[in-house]
Short mmCIF file of C-alpha atoms in Angstrom, two decimals:
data_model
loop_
_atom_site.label_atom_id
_atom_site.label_comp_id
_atom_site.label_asym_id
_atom_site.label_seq_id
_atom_site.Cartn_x
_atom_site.Cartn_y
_atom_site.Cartn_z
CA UNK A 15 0.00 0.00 0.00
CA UNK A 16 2.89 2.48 0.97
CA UNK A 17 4.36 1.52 -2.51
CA UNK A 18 1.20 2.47 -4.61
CA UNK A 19 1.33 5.89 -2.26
CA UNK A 20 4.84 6.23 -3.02
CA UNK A 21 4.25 5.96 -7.00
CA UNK A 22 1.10 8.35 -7.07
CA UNK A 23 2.67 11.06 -5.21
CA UNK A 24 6.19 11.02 -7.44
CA UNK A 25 4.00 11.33 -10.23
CA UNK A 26 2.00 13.76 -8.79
CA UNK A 27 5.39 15.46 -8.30
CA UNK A 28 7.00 15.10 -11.49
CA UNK A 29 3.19 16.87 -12.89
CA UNK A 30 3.70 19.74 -10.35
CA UNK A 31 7.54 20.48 -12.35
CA UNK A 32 6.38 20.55 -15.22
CA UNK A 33 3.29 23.65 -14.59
CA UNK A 34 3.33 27.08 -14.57
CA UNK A 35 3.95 28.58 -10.86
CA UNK A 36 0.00 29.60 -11.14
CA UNK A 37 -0.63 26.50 -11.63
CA UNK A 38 1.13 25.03 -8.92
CA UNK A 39 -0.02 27.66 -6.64
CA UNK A 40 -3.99 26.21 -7.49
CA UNK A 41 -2.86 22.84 -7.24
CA UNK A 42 -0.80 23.37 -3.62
CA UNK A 43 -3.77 24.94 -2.47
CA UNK A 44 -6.07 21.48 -2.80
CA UNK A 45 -6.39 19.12 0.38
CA UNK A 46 -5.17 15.95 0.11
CA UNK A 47 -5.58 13.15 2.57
CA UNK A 48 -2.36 11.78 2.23
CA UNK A 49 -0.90 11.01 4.94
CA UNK A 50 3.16 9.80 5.47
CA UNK A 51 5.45 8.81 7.96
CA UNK A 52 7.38 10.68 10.27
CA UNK A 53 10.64 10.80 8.76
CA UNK A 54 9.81 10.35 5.27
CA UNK A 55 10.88 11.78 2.01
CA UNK A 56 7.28 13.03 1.76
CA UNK A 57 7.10 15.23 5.03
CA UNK A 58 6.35 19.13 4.75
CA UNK A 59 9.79 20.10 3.42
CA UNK A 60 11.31 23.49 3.29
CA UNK A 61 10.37 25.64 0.41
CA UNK A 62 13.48 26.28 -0.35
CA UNK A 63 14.34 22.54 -0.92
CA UNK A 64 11.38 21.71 -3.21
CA UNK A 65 11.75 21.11 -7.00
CA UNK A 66 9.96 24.33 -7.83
CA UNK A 67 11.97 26.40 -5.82
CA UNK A 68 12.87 29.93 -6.66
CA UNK A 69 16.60 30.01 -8.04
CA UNK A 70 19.11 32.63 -7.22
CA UNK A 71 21.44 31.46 -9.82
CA UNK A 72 21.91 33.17 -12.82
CA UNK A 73 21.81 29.80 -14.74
CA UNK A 74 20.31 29.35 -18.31
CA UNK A 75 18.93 25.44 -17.07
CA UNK A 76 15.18 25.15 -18.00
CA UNK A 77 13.56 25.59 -14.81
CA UNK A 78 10.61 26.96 -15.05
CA UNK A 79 8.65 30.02 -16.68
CA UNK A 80 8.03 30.93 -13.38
CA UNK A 81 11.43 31.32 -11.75
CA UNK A 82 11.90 34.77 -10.35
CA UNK A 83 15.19 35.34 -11.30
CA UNK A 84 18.07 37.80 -11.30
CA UNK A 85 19.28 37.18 -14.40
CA UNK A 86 19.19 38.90 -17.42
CA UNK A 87 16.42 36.59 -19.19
CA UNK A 88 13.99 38.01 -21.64
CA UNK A 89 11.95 35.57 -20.34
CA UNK A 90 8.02 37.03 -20.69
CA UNK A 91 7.18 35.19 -17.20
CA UNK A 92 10.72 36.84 -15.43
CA UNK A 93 10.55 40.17 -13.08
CA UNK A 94 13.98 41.30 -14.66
CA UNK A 95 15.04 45.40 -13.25
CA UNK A 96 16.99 45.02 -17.16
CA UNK A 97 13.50 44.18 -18.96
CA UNK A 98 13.23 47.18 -21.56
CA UNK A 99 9.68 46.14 -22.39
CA UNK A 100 7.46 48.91 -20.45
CA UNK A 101 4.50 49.08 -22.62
CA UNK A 102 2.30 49.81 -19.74
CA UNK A 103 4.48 53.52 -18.91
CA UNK A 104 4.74 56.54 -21.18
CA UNK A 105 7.87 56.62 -23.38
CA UNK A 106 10.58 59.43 -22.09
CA UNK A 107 10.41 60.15 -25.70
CA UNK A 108 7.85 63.62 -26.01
CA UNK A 109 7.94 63.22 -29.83
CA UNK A 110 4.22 61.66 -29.53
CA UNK A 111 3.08 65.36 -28.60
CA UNK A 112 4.68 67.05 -31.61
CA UNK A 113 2.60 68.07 -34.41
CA UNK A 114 3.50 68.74 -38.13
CA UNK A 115 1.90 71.62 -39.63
CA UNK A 116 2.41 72.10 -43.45
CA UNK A 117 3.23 76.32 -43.39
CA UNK A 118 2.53 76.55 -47.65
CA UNK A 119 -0.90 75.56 -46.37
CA UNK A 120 -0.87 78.42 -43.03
CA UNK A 121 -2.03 82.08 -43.46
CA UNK A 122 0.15 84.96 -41.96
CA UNK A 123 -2.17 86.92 -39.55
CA UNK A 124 -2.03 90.44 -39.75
CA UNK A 125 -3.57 92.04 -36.22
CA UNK A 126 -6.70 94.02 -36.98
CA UNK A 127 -7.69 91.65 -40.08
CA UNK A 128 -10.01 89.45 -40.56
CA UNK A 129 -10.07 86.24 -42.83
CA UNK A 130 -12.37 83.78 -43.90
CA UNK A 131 -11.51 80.30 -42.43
CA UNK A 132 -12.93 76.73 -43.79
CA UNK A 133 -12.42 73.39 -43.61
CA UNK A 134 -13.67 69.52 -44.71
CA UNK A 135 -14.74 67.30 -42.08
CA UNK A 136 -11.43 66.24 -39.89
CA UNK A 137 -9.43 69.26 -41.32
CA UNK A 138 -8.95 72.67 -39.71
CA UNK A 139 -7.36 76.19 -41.26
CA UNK A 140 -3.72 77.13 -40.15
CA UNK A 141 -2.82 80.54 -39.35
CA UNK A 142 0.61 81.38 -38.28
CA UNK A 143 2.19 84.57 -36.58
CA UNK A 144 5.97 85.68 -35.82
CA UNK A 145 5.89 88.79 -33.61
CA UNK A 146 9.29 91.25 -33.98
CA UNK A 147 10.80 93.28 -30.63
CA UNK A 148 8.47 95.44 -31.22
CA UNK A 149 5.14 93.68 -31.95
CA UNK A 150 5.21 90.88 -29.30
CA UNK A 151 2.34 91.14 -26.43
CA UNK A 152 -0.66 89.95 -25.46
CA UNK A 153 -2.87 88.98 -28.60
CA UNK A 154 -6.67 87.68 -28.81
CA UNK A 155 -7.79 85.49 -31.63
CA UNK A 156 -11.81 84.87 -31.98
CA UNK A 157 -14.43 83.71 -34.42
CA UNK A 158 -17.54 84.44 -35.84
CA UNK A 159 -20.14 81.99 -36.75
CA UNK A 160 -23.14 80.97 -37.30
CA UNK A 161 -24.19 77.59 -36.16
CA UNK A 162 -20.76 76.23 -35.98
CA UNK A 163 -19.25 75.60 -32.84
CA UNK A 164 -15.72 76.42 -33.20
CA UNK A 165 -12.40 75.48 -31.33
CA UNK A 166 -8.72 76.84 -31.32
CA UNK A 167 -5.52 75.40 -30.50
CA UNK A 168 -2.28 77.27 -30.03
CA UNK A 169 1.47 75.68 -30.75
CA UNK A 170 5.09 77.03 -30.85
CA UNK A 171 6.20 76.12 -33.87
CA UNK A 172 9.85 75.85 -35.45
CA UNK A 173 10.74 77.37 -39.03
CA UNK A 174 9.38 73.70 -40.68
CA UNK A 175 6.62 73.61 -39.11
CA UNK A 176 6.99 71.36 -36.25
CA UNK A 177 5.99 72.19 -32.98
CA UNK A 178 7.77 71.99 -30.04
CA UNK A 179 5.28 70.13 -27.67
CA UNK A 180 1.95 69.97 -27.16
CA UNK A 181 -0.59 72.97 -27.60
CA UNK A 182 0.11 75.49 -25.44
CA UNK A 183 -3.47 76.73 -25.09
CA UNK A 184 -6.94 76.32 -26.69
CA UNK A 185 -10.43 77.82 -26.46
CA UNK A 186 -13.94 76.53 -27.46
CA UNK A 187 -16.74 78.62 -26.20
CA UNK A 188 -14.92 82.14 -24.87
CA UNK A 189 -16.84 84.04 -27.09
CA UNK A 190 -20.03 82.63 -26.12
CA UNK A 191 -22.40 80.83 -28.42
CA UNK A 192 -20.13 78.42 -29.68
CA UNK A 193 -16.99 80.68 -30.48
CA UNK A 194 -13.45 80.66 -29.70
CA UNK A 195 -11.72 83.29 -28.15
CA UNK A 196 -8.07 83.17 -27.10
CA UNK A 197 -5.87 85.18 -25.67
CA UNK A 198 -2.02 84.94 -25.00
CA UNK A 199 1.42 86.44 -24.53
CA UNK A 200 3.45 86.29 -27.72
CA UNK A 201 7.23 86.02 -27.42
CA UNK A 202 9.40 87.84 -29.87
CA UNK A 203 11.12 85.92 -32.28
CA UNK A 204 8.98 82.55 -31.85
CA UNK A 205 6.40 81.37 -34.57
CA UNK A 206 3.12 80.89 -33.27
CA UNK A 207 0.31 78.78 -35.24
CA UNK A 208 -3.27 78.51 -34.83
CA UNK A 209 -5.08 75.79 -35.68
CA UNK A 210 -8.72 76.41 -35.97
CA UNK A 211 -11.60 73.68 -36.31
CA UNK A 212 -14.74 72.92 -35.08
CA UNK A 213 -15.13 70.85 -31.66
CA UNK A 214 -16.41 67.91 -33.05
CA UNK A 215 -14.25 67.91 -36.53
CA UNK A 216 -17.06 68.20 -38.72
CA UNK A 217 -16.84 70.79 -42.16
CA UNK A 218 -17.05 74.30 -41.11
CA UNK A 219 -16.45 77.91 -41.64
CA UNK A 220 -16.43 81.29 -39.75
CA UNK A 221 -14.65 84.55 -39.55
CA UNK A 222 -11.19 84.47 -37.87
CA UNK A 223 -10.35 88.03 -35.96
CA UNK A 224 -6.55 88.67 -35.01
CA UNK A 225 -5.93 91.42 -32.64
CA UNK A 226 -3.67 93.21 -30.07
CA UNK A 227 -5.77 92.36 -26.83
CA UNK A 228 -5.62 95.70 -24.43
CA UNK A 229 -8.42 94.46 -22.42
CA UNK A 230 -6.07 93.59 -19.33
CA UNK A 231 -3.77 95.12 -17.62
CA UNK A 232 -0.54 96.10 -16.27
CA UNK A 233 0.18 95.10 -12.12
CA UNK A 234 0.08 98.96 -11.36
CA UNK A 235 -2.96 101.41 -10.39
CA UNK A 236 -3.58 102.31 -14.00
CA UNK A 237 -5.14 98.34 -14.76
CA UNK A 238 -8.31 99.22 -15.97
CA UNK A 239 -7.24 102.61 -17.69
CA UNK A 240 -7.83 102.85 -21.14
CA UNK A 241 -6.42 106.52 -23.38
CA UNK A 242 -8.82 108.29 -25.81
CA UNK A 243 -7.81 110.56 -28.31
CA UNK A 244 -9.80 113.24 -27.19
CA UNK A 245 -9.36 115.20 -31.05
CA UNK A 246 -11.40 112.12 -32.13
CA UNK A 247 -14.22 112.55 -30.51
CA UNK A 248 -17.19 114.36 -30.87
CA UNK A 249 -18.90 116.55 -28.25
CA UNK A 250 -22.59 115.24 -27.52
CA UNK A 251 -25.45 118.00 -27.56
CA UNK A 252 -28.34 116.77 -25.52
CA UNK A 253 -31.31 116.27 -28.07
CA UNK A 254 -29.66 115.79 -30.73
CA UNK A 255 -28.28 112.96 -33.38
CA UNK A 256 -25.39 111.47 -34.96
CA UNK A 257 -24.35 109.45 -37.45
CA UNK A 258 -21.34 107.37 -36.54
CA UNK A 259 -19.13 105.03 -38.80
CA UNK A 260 -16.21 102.54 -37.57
CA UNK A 261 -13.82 100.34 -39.42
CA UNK A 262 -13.27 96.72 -38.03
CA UNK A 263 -12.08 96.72 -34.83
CA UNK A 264 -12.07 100.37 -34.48
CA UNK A 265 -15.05 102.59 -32.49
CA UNK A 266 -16.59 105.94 -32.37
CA UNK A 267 -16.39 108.24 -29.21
CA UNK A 268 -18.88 110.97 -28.04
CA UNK A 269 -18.39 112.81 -24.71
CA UNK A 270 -19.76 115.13 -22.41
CA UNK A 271 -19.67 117.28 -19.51
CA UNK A 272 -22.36 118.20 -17.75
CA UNK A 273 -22.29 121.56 -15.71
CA UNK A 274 -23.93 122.30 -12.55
CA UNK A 275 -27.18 123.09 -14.74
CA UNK A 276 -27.46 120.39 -17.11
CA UNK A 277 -25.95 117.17 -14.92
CA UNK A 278 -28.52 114.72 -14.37
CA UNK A 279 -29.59 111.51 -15.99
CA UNK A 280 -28.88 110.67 -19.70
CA UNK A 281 -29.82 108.50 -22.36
CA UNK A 282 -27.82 106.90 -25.32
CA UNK A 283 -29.25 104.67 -27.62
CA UNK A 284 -28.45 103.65 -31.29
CA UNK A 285 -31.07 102.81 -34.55
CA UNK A 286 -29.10 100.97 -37.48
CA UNK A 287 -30.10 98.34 -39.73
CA UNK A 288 -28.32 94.59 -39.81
CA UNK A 289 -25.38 96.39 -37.10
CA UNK A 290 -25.29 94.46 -33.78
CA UNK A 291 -24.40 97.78 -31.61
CA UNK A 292 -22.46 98.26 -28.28
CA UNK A 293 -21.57 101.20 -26.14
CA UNK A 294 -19.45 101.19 -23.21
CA UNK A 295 -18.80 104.73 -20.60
CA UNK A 296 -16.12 105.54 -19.30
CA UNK A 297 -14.83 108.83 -16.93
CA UNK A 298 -12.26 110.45 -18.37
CA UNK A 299 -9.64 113.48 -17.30
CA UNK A 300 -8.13 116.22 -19.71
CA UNK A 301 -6.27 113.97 -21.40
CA UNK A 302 -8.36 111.49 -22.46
CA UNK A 303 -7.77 108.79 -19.67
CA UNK A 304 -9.93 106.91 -18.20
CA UNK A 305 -10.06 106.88 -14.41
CA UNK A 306 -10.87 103.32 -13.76
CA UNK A 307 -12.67 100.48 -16.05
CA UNK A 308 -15.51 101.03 -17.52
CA UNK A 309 -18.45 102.53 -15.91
CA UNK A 310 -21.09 101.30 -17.69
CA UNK A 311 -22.11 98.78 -20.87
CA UNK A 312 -24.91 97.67 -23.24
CA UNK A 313 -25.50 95.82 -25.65
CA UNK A 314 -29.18 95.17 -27.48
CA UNK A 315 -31.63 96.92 -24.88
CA UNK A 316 -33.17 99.02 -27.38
CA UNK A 317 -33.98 95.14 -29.31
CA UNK A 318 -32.96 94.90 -32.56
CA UNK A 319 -29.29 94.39 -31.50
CA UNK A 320 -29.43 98.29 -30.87
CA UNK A 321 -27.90 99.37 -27.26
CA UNK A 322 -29.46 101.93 -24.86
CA UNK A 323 -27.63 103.17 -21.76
CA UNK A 324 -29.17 105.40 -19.20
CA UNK A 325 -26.73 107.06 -16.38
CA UNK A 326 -26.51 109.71 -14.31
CA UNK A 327 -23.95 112.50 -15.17
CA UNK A 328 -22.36 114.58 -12.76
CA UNK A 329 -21.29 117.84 -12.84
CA UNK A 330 -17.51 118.76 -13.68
CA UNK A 331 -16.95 115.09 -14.86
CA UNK A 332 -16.33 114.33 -18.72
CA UNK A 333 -17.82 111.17 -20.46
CA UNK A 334 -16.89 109.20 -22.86
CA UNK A 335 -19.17 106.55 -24.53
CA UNK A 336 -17.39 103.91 -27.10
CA UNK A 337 -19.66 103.26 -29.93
CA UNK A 338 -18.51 99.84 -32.38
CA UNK A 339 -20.06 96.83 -33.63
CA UNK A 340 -20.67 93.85 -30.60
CA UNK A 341 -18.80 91.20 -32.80
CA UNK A 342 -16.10 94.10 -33.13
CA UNK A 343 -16.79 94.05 -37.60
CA UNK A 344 -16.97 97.58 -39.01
CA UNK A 345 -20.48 98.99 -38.70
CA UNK A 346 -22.38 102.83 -38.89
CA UNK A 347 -25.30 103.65 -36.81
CA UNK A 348 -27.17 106.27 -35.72
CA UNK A 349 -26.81 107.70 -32.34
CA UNK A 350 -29.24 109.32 -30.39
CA UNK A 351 -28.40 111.83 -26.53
CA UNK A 352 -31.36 112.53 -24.80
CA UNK A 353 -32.06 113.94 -21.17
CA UNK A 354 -33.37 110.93 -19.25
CA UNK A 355 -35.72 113.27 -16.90
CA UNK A 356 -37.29 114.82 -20.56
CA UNK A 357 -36.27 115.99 -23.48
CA UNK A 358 -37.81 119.51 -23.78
CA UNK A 359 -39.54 120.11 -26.87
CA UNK A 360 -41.05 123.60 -28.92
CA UNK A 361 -44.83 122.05 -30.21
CA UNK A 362 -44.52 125.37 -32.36
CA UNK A 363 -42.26 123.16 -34.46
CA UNK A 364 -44.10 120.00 -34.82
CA UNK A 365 -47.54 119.59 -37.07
CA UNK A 366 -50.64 118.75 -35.86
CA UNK A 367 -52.55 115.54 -37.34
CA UNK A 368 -56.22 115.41 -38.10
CA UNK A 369 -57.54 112.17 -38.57
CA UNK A 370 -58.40 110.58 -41.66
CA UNK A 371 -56.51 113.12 -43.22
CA UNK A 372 -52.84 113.17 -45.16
CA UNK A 373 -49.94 116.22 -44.29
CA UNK A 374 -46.87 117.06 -45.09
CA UNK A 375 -43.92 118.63 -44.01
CA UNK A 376 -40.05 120.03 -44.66
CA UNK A 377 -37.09 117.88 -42.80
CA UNK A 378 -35.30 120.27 -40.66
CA UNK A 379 -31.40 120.57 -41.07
CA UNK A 380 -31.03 117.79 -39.26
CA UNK A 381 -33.13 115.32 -40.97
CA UNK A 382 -36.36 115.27 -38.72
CA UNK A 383 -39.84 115.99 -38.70
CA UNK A 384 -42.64 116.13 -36.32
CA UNK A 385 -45.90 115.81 -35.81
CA UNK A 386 -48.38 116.36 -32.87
CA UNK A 387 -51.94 114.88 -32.06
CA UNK A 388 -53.55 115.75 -28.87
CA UNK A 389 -56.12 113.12 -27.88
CA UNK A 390 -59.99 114.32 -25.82
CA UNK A 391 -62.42 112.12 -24.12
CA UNK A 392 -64.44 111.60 -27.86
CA UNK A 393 -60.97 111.13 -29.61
CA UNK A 394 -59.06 108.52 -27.33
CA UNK A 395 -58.28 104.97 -29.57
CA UNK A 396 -55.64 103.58 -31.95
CA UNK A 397 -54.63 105.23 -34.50
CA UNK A 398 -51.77 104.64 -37.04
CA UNK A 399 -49.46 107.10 -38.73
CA UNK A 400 -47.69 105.93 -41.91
CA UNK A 401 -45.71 107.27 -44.17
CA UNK A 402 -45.87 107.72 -48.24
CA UNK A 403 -43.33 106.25 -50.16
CA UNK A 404 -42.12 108.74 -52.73
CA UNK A 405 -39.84 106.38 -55.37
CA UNK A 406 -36.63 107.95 -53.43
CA UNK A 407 -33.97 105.91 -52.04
CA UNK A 408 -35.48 107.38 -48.59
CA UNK A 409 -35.49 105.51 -45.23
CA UNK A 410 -37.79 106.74 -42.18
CA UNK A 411 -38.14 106.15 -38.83
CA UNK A 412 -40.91 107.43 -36.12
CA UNK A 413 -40.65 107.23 -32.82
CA UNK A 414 -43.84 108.25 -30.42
CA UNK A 415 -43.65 110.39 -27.17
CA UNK A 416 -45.93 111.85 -24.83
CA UNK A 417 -45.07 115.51 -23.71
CA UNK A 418 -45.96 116.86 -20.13
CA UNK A 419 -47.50 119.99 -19.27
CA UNK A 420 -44.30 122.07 -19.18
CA UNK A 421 -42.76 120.80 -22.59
CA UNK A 422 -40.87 117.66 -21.83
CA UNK A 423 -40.91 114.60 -24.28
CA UNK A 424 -41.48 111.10 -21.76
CA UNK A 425 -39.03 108.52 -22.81
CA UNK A 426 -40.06 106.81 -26.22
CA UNK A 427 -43.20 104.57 -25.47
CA UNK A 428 -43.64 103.13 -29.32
CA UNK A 429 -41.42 103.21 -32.32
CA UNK A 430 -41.54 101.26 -36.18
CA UNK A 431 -38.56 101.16 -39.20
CA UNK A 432 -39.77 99.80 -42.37
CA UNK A 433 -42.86 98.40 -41.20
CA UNK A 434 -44.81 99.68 -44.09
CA UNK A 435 -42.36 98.42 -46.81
CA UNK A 436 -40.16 100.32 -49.11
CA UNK A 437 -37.80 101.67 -46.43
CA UNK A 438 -41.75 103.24 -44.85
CA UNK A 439 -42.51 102.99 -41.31
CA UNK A 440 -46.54 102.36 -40.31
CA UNK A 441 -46.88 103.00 -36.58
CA UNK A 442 -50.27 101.51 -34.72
CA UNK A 443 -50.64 102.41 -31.06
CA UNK A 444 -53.99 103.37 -29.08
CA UNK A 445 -53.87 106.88 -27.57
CA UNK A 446 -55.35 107.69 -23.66
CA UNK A 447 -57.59 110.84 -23.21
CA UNK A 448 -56.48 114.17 -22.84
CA UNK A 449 -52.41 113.57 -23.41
CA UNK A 450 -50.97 115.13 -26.08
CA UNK A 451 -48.71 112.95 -28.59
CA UNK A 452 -45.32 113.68 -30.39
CA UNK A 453 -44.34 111.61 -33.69
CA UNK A 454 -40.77 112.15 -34.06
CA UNK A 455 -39.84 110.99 -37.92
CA UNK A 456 -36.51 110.90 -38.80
CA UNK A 457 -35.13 110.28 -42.67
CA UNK A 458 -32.17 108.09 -43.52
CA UNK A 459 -29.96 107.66 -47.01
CA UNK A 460 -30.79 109.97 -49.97
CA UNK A 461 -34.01 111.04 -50.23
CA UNK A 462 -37.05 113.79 -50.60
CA UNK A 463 -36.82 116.89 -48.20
CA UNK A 464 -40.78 116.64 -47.69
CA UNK A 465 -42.67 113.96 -44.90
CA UNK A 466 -45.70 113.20 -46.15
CA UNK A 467 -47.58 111.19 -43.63
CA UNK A 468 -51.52 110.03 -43.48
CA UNK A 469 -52.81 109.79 -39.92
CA UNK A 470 -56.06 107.23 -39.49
CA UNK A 471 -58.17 105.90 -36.59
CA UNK A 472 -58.27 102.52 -36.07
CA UNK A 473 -62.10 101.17 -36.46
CA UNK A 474 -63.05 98.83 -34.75
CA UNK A 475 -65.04 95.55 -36.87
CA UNK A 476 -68.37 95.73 -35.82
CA UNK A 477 -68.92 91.73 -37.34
CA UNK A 478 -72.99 92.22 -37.43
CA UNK A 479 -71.87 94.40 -40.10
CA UNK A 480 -69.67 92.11 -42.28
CA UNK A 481 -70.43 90.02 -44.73
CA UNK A 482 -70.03 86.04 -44.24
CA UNK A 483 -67.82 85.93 -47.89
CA UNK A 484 -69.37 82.47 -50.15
CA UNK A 485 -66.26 81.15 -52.59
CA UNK A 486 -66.85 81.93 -56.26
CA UNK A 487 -69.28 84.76 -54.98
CA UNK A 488 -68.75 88.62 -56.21
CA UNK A 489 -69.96 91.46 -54.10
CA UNK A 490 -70.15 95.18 -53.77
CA UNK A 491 -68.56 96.98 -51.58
CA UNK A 492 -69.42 100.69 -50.61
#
């Protein structure tokens, strides 16, 4: 019996030499109920005197895929410190971050341009920029789009078009609504290259805008302050209009200062047509520069993308309001400075509308004309005011006002452009009793130096009246 144990566990053995060391660890872990005599060959032995042991010799015998060895084996099962297979770590190699840009491909970027930037689907548009001694600073990149959500990297670049690393910065949404803006110190001397896409690599397009960026600051006091050339701006008249024009990236200024007898609150406000408007005020000293950021913004309060800003002035203290395009593009609008509490207003100057019934009138110098309708108890309702087109390349706009007792126009309470067709305005709006009414037309572009206007009331459809219209039918009307 001891013999047959005897064979069985040799071969048992011989089996364990011959498996991996995960396999012998499974098969050491089963019971067995073999038992053996004290003494015997087959008593718990020391590890390291078993024939899987782990070998400190640096010998090429075959023992095992499992030895855990010091030597310098290739062996895939061996824990060698000489292995050079480290797939698992990154590489000390930082070439897998460079990026090769073809340059006959990039365009040069010019600050203050704009250029046109498409792509197919996985592609993007280069643009590449070397700033001199004299040129390098902080610069701002950003697009313009429509439906296309754009993205921006920035690299470093060397004279082949290789970068040095991996981007140093990128943008997707800075600009809000899906566009990129980016801005970043730019070294003299070193080749800078934009690579613009959209987020998800599909085909794309949108306006690319390169410019110096001035928005922030140095570390001293003067951070926010921003300098104005003073000779460049124009000197705002309460009540009255201007026509301002702007190349891209450029503005128009307007200030003011209000004296002891004229401070109080103020209103700015811009009509254009297709130009997203923005105004931004700022306090300014003799010189043109600014105190401080800016005091107040706006961008589309007016609607129609037109801004409208309301502050009060005080007395002693210049203003300065910034007039541009929101997206920065060049842009003309018309800009309108009005007393907040009132503008006061000479009815001797405006003509007065009888219902039902057409008028007309001379534009002043300044390109306005006005009417006047004072409403009773019998006349209160809507009316509409429209105005005749007269085959001129005119362009009119009313605005509607109520004026108080002592001669003050309220703010604007109704307003149309175009609404009649032809460049014609058609303004609806129901009157109260006893108030009396200001239509303030002003005339745009090339056109006649008469308003004619026809003034109607509004009837109201009395339907027992009407006639219940049959198809095919003919009837007449009187």
């Amino acid at each position: 019996m001891k013999k047959r144990v005897l064979a069985m566990l040799l071969s048992t053995a011989m089996v364990v030499t011959s498996l991996p060391i995960n396999s012998v660890s499974v098969f050491a872990s089963e019971d067995t109920d073999y038992e053996t005599e004290e003494g015997s060959e087959f008593d718990e032995q020391d590890p390291d005197e078993t024939d899987y042991e782990e070998s400190d010799t640096d010998d090429d015998s075959d023992s095992g895929d499992y030895d855990d060895t010091d030597s310098d084996s290739d062996d895939d099962w061996s824990d060698s410190d000489d292995s050079d297979d480290d797939s698992g770590d990154d590489s000390d190699d930082d070439s897998n971050e460079h990026q090769q840009f073809d340059l006959s491909e990039a365009v040069e970027l010019i600050p203050g341009e704009k250029y046109s930037a498409e792509w197919e689907a996985n592609g993007y548009a280069s643009y590449y920029f070397t700033p001199t001694e004299e040129t390098a600073g902080k610069y701002k990149i950003y697009s313009v789009a429509d439906d296309v959500d754009t993205y921006v990297e920035l690299y470093e670049i060397d004279e082949n078009g290789l970068s040095t690393g991996a981007a140093l910065d990128e943008n997707d949404d800075g600009a809000g609504n899906g566009q990129f803006s980016l801005s970043y110190e730019l070294n003299a001397g070193t080749t800078y290259l934009y690579k613009v896409r959209t987020y998800d690599n599909t085909e794309g397009s949108c306006e690319v805008i390169f410019m110096v960026d001035n928005e922030d600051s140095s570390d001293d006091d003067s951070d926010d302050s921003k300098q104005f050339d003073l000779s460049k701006a124009v000197e705002l008249i309460p009540g009255e209009s201007y026509f301002a024009e702007w190349e891209t990236d450029e503005y128009a200024s307007y200030y003011f200062t209000p004296t002891e007898v004229t401070e109080g609150k103020y209103k700015i406000y811009s009509v254009s047509e297709g130009v997203d408007t923005f105004v931004e005020l700022y306090e300014i000293d003799e010189n043109g520069l600014s105190s401080g950021a800016v005091l107040a913004a706006d961008d589309e309060s007016a609607g129609n993308g037109q801004f409208s800003l309301s502050y009060e002035l005080n007395a002693g203290t210049t203003y300065l309001y910034k007039v541009q395009s929101y997206n920065h593009f060049q842009g003309s609008c018309e800009v309108f400075f009005i007393s907040d509490d009132g503008e006061q207003f000479d009815l001797s100057e405006a003509v007065e509308l009888t219902p039902g019934e057409s008028c007309s009138t001379k534009f002043d110098e300044d390109g306005y004309a006005y009417f006047t309708f004072k409403t009773s108890e019998e006349t209160a309702g809507s009316y509409t005011l429209f105005s005749s087109y007269n085959g001129n390349n005119s362009y009119m706009n009313v605005q509607l006002f109520e004026l108080s007792d002592n001669g003050f126009l309220s703010d604007e309470i109704a307003s149309d452009m175009g609404g009649a067709g032809n460049g014609q305005f058609s303004l609806c709006y129901s009157l109260s009793a006893n108030i009396t009414y200001v239509y303030k037309v002003k005339e745009y572009y090339d056109g006649s130096d008469r308003c004619n206007v026809r003034f109607i009331k509004d009837k109201e459809i009395n339907k027992l009246e009407a006639v219940d219209l049959t198809p095919g039918h003919t009837y007449n009307a009187s």
